[in-house]
PDB file of C-alpha atoms and ligand atoms in Angstrom:
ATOM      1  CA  UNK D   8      58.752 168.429 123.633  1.00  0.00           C
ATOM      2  CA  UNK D   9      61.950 167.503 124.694  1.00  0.00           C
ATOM      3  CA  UNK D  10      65.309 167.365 123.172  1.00  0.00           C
ATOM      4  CA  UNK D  11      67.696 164.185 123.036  1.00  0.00           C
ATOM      5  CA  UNK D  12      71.015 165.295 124.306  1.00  0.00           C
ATOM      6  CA  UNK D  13      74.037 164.138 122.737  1.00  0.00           C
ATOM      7  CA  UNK D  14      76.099 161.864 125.276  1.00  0.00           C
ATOM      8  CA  UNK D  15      78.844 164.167 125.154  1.00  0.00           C
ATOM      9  CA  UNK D  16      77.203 167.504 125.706  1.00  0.00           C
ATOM     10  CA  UNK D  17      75.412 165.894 129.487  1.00  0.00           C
ATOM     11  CA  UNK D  18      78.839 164.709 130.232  1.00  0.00           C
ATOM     12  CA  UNK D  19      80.548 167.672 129.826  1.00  0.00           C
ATOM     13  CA  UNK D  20      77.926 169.717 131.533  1.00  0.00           C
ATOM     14  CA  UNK D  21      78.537 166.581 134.655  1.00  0.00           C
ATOM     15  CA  UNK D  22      82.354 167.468 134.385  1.00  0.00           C
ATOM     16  CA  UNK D  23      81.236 171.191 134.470  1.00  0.00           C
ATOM     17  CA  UNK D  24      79.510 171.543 137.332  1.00  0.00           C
ATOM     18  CA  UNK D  25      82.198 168.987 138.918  1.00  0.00           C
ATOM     19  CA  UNK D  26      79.926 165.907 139.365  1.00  0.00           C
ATOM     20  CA  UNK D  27      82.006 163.640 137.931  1.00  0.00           C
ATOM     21  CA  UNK D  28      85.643 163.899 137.158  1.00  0.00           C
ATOM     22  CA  UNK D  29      87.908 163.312 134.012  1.00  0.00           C
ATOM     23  CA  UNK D  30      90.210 160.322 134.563  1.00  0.00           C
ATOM     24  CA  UNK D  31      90.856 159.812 131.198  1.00  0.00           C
ATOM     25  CA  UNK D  32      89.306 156.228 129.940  1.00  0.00           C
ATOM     26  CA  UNK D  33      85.591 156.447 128.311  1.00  0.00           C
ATOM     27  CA  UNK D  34      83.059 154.823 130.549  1.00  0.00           C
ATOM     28  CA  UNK D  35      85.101 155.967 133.881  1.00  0.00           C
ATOM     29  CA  UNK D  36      85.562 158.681 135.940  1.00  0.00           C
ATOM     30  CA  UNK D  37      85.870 160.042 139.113  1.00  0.00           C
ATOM     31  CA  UNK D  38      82.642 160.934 141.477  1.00  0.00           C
ATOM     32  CA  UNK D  39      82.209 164.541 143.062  1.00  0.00           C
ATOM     33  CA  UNK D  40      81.383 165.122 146.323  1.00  0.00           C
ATOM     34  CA  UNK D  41      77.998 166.816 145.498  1.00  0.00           C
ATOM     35  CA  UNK D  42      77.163 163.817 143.201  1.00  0.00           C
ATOM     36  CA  UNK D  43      78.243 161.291 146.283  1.00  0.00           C
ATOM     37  CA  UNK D  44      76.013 162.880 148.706  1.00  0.00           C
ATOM     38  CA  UNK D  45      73.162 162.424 146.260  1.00  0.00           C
ATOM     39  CA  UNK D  46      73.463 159.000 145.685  1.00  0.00           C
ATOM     40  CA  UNK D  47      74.327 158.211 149.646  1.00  0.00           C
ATOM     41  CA  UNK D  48      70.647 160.279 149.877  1.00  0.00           C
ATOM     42  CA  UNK D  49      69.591 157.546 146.924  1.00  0.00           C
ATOM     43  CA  UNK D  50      70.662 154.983 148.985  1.00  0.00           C
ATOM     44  CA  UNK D  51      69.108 155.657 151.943  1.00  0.00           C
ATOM     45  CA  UNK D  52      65.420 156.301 150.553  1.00  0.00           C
ATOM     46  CA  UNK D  53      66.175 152.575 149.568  1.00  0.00           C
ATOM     47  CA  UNK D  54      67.090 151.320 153.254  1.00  0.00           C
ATOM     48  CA  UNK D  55      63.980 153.074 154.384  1.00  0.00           C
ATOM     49  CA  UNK D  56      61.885 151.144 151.882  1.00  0.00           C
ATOM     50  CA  UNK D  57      63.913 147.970 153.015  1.00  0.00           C
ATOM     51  CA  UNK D  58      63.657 147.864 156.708  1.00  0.00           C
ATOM     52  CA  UNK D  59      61.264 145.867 157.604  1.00  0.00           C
ATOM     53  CA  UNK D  60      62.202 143.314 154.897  1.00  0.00           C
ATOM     54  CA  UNK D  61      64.898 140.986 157.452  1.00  0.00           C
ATOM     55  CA  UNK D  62      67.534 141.159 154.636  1.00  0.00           C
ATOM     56  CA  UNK D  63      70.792 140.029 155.540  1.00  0.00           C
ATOM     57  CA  UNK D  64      73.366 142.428 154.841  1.00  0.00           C
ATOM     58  CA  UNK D  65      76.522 141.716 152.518  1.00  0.00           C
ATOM     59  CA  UNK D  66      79.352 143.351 151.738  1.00  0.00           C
ATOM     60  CA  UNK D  67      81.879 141.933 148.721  1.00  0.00           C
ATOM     61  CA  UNK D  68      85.005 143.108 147.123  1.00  0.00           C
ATOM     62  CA  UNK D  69      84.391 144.267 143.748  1.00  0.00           C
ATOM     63  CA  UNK D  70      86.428 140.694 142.364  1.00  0.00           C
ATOM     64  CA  UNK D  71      85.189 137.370 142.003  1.00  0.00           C
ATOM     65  CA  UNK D  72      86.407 133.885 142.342  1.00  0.00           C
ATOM     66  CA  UNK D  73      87.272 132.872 139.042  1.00  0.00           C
ATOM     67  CA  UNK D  74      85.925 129.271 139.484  1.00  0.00           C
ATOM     68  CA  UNK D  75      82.762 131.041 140.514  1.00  0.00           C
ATOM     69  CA  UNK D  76      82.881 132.995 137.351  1.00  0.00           C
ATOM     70  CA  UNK D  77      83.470 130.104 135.108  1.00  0.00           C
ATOM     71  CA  UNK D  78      80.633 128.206 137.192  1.00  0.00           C
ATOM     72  CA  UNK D  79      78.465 131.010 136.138  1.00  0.00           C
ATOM     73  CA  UNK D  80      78.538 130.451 132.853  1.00  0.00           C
ATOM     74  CA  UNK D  81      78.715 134.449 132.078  1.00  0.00           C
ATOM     75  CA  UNK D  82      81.127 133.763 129.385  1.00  0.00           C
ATOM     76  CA  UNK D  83      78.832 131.944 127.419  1.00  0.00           C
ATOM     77  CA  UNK D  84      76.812 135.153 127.216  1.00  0.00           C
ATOM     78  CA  UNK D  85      79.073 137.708 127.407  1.00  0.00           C
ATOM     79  CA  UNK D  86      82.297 137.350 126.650  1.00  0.00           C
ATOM     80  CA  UNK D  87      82.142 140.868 125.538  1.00  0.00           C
ATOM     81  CA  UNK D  88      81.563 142.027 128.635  1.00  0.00           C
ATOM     82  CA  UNK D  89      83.812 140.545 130.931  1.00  0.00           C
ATOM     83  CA  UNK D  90      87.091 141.876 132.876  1.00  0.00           C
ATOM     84  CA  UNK D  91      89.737 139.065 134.012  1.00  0.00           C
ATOM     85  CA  UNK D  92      92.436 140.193 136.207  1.00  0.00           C
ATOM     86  CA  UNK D  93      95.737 139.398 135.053  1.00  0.00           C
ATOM     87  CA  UNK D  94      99.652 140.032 136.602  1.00  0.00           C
ATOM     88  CA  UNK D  95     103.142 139.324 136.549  1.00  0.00           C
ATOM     89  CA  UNK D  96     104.578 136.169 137.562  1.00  0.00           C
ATOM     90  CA  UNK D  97     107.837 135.728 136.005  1.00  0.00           C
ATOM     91  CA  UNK D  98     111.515 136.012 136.287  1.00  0.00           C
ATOM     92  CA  UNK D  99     113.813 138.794 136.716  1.00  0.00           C
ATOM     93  CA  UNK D 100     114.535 138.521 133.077  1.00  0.00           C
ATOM     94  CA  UNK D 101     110.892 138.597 131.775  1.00  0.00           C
ATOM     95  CA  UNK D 102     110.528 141.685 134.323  1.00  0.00           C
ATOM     96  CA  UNK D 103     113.388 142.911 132.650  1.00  0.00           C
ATOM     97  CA  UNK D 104     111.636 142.814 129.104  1.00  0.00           C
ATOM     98  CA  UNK D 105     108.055 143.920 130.668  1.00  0.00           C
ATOM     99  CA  UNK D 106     109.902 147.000 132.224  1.00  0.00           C
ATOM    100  CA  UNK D 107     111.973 147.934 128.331  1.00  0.00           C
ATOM    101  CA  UNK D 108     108.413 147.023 126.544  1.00  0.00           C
ATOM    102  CA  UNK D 109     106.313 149.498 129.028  1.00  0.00           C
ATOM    103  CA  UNK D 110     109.010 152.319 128.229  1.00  0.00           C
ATOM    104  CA  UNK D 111     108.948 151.588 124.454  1.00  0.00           C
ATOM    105  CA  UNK D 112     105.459 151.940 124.401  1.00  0.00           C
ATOM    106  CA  UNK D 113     105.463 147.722 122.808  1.00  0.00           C
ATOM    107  CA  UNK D 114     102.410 145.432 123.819  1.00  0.00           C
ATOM    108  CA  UNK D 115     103.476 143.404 127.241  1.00  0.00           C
ATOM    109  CA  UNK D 116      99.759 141.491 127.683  1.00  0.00           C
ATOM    110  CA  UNK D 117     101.965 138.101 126.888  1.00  0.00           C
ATOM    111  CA  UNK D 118     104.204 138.592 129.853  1.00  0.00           C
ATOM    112  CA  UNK D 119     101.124 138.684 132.257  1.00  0.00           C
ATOM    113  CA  UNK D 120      99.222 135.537 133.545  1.00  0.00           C
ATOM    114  CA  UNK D 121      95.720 134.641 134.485  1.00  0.00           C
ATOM    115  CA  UNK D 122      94.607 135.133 138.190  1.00  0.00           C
ATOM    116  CA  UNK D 123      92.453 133.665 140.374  1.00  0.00           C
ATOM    117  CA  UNK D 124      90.111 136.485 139.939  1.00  0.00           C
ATOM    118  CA  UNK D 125      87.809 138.342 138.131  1.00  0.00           C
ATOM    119  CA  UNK D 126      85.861 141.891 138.003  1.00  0.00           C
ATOM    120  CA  UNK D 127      82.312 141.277 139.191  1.00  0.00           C
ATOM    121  CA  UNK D 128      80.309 141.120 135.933  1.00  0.00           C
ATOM    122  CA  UNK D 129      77.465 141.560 138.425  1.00  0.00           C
ATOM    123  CA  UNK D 130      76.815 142.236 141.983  1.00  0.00           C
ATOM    124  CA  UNK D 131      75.221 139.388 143.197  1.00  0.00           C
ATOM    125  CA  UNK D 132      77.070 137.106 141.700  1.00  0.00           C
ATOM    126  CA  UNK D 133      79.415 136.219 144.797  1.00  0.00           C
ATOM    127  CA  UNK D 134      76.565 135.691 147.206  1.00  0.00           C
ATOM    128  CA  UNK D 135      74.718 132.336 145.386  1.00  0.00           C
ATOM    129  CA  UNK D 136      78.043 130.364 146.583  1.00  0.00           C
ATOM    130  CA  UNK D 137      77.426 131.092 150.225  1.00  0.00           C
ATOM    131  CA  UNK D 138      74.257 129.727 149.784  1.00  0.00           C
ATOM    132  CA  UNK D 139      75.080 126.593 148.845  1.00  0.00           C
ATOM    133  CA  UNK D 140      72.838 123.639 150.749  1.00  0.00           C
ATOM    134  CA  UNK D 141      69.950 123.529 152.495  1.00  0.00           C
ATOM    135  CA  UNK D 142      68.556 127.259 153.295  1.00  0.00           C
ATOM    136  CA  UNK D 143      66.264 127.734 156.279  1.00  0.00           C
ATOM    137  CA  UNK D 144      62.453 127.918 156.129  1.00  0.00           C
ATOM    138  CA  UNK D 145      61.323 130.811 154.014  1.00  0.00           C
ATOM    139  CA  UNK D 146      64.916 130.954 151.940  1.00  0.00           C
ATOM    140  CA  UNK D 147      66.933 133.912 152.045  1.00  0.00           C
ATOM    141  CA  UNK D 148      67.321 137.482 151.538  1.00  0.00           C
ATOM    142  CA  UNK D 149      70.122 139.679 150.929  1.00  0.00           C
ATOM    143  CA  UNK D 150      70.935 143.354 150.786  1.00  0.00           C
ATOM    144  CA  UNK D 151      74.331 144.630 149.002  1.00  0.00           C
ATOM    145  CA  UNK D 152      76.294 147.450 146.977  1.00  0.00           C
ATOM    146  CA  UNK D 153      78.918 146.319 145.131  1.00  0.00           C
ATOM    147  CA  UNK D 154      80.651 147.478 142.451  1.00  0.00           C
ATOM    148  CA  UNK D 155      80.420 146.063 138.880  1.00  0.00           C
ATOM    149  CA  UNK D 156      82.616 145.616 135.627  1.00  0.00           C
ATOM    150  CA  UNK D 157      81.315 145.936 132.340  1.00  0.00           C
ATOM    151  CA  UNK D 158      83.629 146.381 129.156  1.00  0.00           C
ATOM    152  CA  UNK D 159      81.685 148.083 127.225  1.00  0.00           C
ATOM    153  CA  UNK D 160      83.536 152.103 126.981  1.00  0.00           C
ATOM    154  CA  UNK D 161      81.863 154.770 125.713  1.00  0.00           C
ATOM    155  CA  UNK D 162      81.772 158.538 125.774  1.00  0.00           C
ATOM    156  CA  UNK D 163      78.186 158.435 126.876  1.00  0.00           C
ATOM    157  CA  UNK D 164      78.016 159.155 130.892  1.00  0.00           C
ATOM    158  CA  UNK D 165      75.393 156.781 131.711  1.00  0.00           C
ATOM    159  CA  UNK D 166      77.098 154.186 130.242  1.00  0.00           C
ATOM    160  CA  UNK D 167      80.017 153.114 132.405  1.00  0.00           C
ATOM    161  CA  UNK D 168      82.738 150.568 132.807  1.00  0.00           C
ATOM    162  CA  UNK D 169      82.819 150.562 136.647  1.00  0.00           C
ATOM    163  CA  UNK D 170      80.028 151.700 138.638  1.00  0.00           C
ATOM    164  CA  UNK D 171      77.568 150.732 141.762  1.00  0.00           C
ATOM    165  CA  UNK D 172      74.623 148.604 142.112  1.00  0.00           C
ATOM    166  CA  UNK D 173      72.340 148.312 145.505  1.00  0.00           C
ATOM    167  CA  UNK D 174      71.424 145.104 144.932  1.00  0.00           C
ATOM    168  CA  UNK D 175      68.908 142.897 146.623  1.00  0.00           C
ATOM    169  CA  UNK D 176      68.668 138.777 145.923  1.00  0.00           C
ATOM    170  CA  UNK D 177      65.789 136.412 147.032  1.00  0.00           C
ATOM    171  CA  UNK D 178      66.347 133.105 147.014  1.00  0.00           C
ATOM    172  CA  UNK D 179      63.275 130.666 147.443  1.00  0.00           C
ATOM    173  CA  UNK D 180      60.294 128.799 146.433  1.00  0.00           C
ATOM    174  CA  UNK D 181      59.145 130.255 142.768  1.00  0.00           C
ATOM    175  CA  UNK D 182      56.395 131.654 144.421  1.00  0.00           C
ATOM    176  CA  UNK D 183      58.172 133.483 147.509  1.00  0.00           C
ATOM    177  CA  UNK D 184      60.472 134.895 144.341  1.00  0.00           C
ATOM    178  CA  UNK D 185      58.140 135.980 142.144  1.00  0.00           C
ATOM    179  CA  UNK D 186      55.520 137.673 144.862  1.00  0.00           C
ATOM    180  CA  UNK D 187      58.967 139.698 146.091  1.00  0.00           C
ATOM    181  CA  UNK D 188      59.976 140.581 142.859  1.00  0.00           C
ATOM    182  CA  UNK D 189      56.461 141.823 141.752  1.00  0.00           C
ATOM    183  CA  UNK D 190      56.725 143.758 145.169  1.00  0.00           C
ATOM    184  CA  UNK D 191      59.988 145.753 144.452  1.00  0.00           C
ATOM    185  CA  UNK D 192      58.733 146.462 140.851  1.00  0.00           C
ATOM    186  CA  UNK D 193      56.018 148.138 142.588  1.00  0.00           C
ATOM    187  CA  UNK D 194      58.429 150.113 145.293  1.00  0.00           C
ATOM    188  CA  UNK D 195      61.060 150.797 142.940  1.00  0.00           C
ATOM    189  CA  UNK D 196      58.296 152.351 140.231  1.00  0.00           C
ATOM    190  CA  UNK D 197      56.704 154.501 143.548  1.00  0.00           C
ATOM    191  CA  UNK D 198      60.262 155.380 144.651  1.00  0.00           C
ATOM    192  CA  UNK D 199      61.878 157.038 141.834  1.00  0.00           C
ATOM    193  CA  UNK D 200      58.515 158.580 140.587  1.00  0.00           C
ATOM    194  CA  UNK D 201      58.562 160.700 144.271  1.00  0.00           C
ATOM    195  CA  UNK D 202      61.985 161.696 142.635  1.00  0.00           C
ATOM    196  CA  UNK D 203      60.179 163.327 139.989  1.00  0.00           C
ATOM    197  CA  UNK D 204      61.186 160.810 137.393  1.00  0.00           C
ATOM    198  CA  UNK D 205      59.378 159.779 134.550  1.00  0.00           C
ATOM    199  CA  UNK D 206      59.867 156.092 135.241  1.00  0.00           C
ATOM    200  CA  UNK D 207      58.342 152.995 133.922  1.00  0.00           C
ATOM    201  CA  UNK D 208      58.594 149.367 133.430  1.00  0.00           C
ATOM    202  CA  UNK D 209      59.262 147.111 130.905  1.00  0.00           C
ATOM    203  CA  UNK D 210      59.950 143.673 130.005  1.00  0.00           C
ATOM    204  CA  UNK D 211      63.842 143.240 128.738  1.00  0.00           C
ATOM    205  CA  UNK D 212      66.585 141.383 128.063  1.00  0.00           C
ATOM    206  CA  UNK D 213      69.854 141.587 127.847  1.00  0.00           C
ATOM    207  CA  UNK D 214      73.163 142.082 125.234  1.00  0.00           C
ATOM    208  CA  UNK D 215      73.684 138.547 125.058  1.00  0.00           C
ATOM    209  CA  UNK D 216      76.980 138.244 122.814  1.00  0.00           C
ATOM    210  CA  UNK D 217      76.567 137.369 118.623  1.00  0.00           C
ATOM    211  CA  UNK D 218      74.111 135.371 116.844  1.00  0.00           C
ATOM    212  CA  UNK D 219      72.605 133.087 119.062  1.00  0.00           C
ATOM    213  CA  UNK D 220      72.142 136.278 121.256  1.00  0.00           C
ATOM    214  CA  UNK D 221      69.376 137.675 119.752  1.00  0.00           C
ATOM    215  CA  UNK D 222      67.345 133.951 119.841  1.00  0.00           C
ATOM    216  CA  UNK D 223      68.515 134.248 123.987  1.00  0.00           C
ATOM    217  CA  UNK D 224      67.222 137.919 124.093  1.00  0.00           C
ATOM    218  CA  UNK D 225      64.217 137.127 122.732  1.00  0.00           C
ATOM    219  CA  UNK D 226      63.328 134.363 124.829  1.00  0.00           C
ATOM    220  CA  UNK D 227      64.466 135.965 127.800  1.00  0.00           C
ATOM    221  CA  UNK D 228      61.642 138.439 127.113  1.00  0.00           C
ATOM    222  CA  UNK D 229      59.138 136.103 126.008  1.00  0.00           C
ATOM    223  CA  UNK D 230      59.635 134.247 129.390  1.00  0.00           C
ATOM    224  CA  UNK D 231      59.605 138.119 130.926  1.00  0.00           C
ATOM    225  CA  UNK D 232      62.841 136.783 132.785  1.00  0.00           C
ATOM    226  CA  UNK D 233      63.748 140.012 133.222  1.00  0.00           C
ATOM    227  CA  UNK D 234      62.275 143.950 133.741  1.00  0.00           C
ATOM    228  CA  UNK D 235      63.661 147.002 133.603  1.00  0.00           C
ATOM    229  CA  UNK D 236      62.814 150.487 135.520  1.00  0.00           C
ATOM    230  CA  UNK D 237      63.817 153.058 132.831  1.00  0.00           C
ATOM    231  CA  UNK D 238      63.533 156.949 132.474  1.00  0.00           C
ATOM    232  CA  UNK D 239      64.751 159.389 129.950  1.00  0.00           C
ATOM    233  CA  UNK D 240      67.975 160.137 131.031  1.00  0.00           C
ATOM    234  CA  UNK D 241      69.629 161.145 127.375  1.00  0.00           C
ATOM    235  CA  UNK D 242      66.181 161.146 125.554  1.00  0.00           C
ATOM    236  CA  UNK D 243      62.704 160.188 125.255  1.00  0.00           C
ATOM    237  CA  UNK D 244      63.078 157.556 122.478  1.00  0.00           C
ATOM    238  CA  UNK D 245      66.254 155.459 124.345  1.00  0.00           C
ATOM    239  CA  UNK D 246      65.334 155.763 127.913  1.00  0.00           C
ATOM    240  CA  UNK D 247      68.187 154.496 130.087  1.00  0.00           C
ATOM    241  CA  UNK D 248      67.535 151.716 132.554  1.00  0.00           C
ATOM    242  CA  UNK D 249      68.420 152.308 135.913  1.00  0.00           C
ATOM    243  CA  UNK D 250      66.941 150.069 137.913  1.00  0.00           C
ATOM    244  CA  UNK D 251      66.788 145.827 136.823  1.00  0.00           C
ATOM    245  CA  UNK D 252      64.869 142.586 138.109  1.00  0.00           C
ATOM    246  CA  UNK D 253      66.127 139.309 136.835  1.00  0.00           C
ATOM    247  CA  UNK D 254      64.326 135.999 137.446  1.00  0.00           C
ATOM    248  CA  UNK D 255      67.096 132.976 137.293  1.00  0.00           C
ATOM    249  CA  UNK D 256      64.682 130.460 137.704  1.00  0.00           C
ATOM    250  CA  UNK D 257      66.691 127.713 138.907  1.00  0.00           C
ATOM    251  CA  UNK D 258      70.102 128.482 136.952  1.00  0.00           C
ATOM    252  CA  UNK D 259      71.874 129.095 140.018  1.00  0.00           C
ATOM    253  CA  UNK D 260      70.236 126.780 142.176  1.00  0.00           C
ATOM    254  CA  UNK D 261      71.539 124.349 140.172  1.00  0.00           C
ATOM    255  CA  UNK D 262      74.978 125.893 139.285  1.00  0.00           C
ATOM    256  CA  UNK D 263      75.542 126.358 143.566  1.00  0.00           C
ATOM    257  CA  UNK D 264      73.356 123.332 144.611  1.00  0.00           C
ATOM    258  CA  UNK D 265      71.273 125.226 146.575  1.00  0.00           C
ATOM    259  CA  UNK D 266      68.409 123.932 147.710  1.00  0.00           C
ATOM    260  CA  UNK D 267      64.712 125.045 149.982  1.00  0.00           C
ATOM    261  CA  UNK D 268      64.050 123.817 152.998  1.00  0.00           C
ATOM    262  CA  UNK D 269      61.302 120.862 151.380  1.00  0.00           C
ATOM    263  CA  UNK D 270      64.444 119.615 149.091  1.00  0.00           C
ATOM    264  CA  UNK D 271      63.521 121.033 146.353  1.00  0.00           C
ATOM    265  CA  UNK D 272      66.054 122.770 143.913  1.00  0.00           C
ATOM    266  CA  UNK D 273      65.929 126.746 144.462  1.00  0.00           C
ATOM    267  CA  UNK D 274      64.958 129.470 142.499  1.00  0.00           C
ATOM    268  CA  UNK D 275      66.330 132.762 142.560  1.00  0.00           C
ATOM    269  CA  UNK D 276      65.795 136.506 141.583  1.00  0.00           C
ATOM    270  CA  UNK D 277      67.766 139.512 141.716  1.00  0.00           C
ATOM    271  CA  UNK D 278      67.154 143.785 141.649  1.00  0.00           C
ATOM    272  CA  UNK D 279      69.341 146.403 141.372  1.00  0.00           C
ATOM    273  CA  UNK D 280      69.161 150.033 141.053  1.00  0.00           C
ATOM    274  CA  UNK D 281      71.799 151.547 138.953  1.00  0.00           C
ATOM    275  CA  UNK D 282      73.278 154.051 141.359  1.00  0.00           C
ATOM    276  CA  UNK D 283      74.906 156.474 139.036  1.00  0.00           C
ATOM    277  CA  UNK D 284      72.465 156.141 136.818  1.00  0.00           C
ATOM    278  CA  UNK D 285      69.622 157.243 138.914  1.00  0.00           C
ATOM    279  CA  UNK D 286      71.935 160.344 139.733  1.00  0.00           C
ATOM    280  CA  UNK D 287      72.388 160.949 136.773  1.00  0.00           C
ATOM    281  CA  UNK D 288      68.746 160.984 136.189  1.00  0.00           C
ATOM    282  CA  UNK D 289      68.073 162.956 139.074  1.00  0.00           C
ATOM    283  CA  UNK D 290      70.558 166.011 137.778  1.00  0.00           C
ATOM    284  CA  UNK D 291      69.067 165.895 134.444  1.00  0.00           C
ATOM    285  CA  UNK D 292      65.309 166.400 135.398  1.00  0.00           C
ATOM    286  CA  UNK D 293      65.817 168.611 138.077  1.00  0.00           C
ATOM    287  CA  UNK D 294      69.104 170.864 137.102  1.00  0.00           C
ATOM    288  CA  UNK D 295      72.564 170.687 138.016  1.00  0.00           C
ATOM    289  CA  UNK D 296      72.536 172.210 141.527  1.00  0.00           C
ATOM    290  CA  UNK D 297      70.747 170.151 144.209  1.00  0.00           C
ATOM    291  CA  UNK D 298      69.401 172.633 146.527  1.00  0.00           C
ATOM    292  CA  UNK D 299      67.168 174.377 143.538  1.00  0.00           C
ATOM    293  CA  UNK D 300      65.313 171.088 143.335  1.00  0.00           C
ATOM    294  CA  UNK D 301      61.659 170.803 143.965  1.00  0.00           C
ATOM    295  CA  UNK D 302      60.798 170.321 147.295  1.00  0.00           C
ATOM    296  CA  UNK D 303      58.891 167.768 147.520  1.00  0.00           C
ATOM    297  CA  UNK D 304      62.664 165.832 146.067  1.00  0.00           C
ATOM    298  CA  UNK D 305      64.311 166.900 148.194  1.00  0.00           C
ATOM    299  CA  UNK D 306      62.194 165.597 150.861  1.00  0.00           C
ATOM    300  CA  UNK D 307      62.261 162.104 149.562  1.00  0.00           C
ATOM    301  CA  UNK D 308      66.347 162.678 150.231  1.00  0.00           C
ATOM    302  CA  UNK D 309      66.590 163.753 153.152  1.00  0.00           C
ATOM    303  CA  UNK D 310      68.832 162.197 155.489  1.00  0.00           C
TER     304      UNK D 310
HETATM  305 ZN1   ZN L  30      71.826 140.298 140.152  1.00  0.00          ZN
END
């Protein structure tokens, strides 16, 4: 039998034991050193699986071209969801008023203007635009971490507003997509159960935005567009997802113009493991204190 914890009471225990770190804002807070080294041990177990793979390695900035983002079409999902970046581009006079409103404690979000940039809603969105045209024989493969942006806060650890993804995209034929998504289902199942985690698949979808959502959610798991790896993190009846595999199809093969080497348009997939997450999961099955794991855990993480 086991017991759901309350949100709160695992991320107090986190803050306890000095995992993570108060910064004030729900859904973000600092990182510890303990629960670094644990997820740079996470992340490595994932290169190892990865090596022989060819992937080409990326490294973004966790903001996005906002044409890209627009081109995306992410707002027609999830509005809810998404971060702009905004600033100050006015007069002395306007800076005047900004700097009275701050100290008043009066709204100021009309004396800021739109960017050129977002948060990344997702971490592979800024790679499809560098493939844009013709990709060599086989397609391509790429290997990142970024960080993402979602605005959703809540109290609830695993749950965040900023956090990391290890993300791998495949770009390709349908078939070339789908055999190496079916393959990392199968690694990323193996991987986290030598963790000692419960984990299993299943088909998913995601929190498209109001009432045409739930019509988009349901065909998106009809067309099983999209699984998740998930394990009781909080409890046994909501098990938290922490690692994802979503099939585009050909959305951004169109959206980039990106095409296979036989002209045809391409089709894409993506999978990410929730870094924090899995952490997270990690510290609740196992305890608090990484060298009283099992052994055979801490095997998998050493590095
Ligand atoms: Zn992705």
């Amino acid at each position: 039998m086991h017991s759901a914890t309350t949100g709160q009471s695992f991320y107090d225990r986190l803050v306890e034991h000095k995992l993570i770190i108060p910064v004030g804002v729900p859904g973000a807070f600092g990182r510890g050193a303990v629960f670094e080294d644990v997820l740079r041990r996470f992340d490595a177990a994932v290169s190892r699986i990865a090596k022989d793979d060819g992937a080409e390695q990326m490294l973004f900035p966790p903001i996005l071209d906002r044409k890209v983002f627009e081109k995306s079409e992410f707002l027609d999902s999830f509005p809810q969801l998404a971060g702009s970046v905004f600033s100050f581009a006015g007069t002395d006079e306007q800076h005047a008023e900004l700097r009275d409103r701050v100290r008043e404690g009066r709204p100021w979000s009309d004396l800021q203007a739109m960017t050129g940039v977002v948060l990344s809603p997702a971490a592979c969105y800024p790679v499809y635009p560098s493939f844009t045209g013709t990709m060599p024989e086989g397609g391509r493969l790429v290997d990142m971490q970024n960080w993402v942006f979602r605005h959703e806060p809540s109290p609830e650890p695993t749950r965040m507003q900023a956090f990391r993804v290890r993300e791998f995209v495949r770009a390709g034929t349908p078939d070339v997509v789908v055999r190496w998504r079916d393959t990392w289902l199968e690694r990323g199942l193996s991987l986290l159960r030598s963790l000692g985690l419960p984990a299993r698949s299943v088909a998913a979808s995601d929190p498209f935005f109001g009432r045409g959502g739930r019509m988009l959610a349901a065909s998106q798991r009809e067309q099983e567009l999209k699984f998740e790896v998930i394990v009781p993190i909080l409890s046994e009846e909501a098990p938290t997802a922490v690692c994802s595999f979503n099939y585009h199809r050909e959305h951004f093969g169109k959206i980039f113009d990106i095409h296979t080497s036989d002209g045809e348009v391409a089709q894409t997939a993506c999978l990410g493991f929730g870094m924090e997450r899995v952490v997270m999961a990690l510290f609740k099955t196992h305890g608090f204190v990484p060298a009283e794991w099992p052994s055979a855990v801490r095997e998998v993480l050493a590095s």
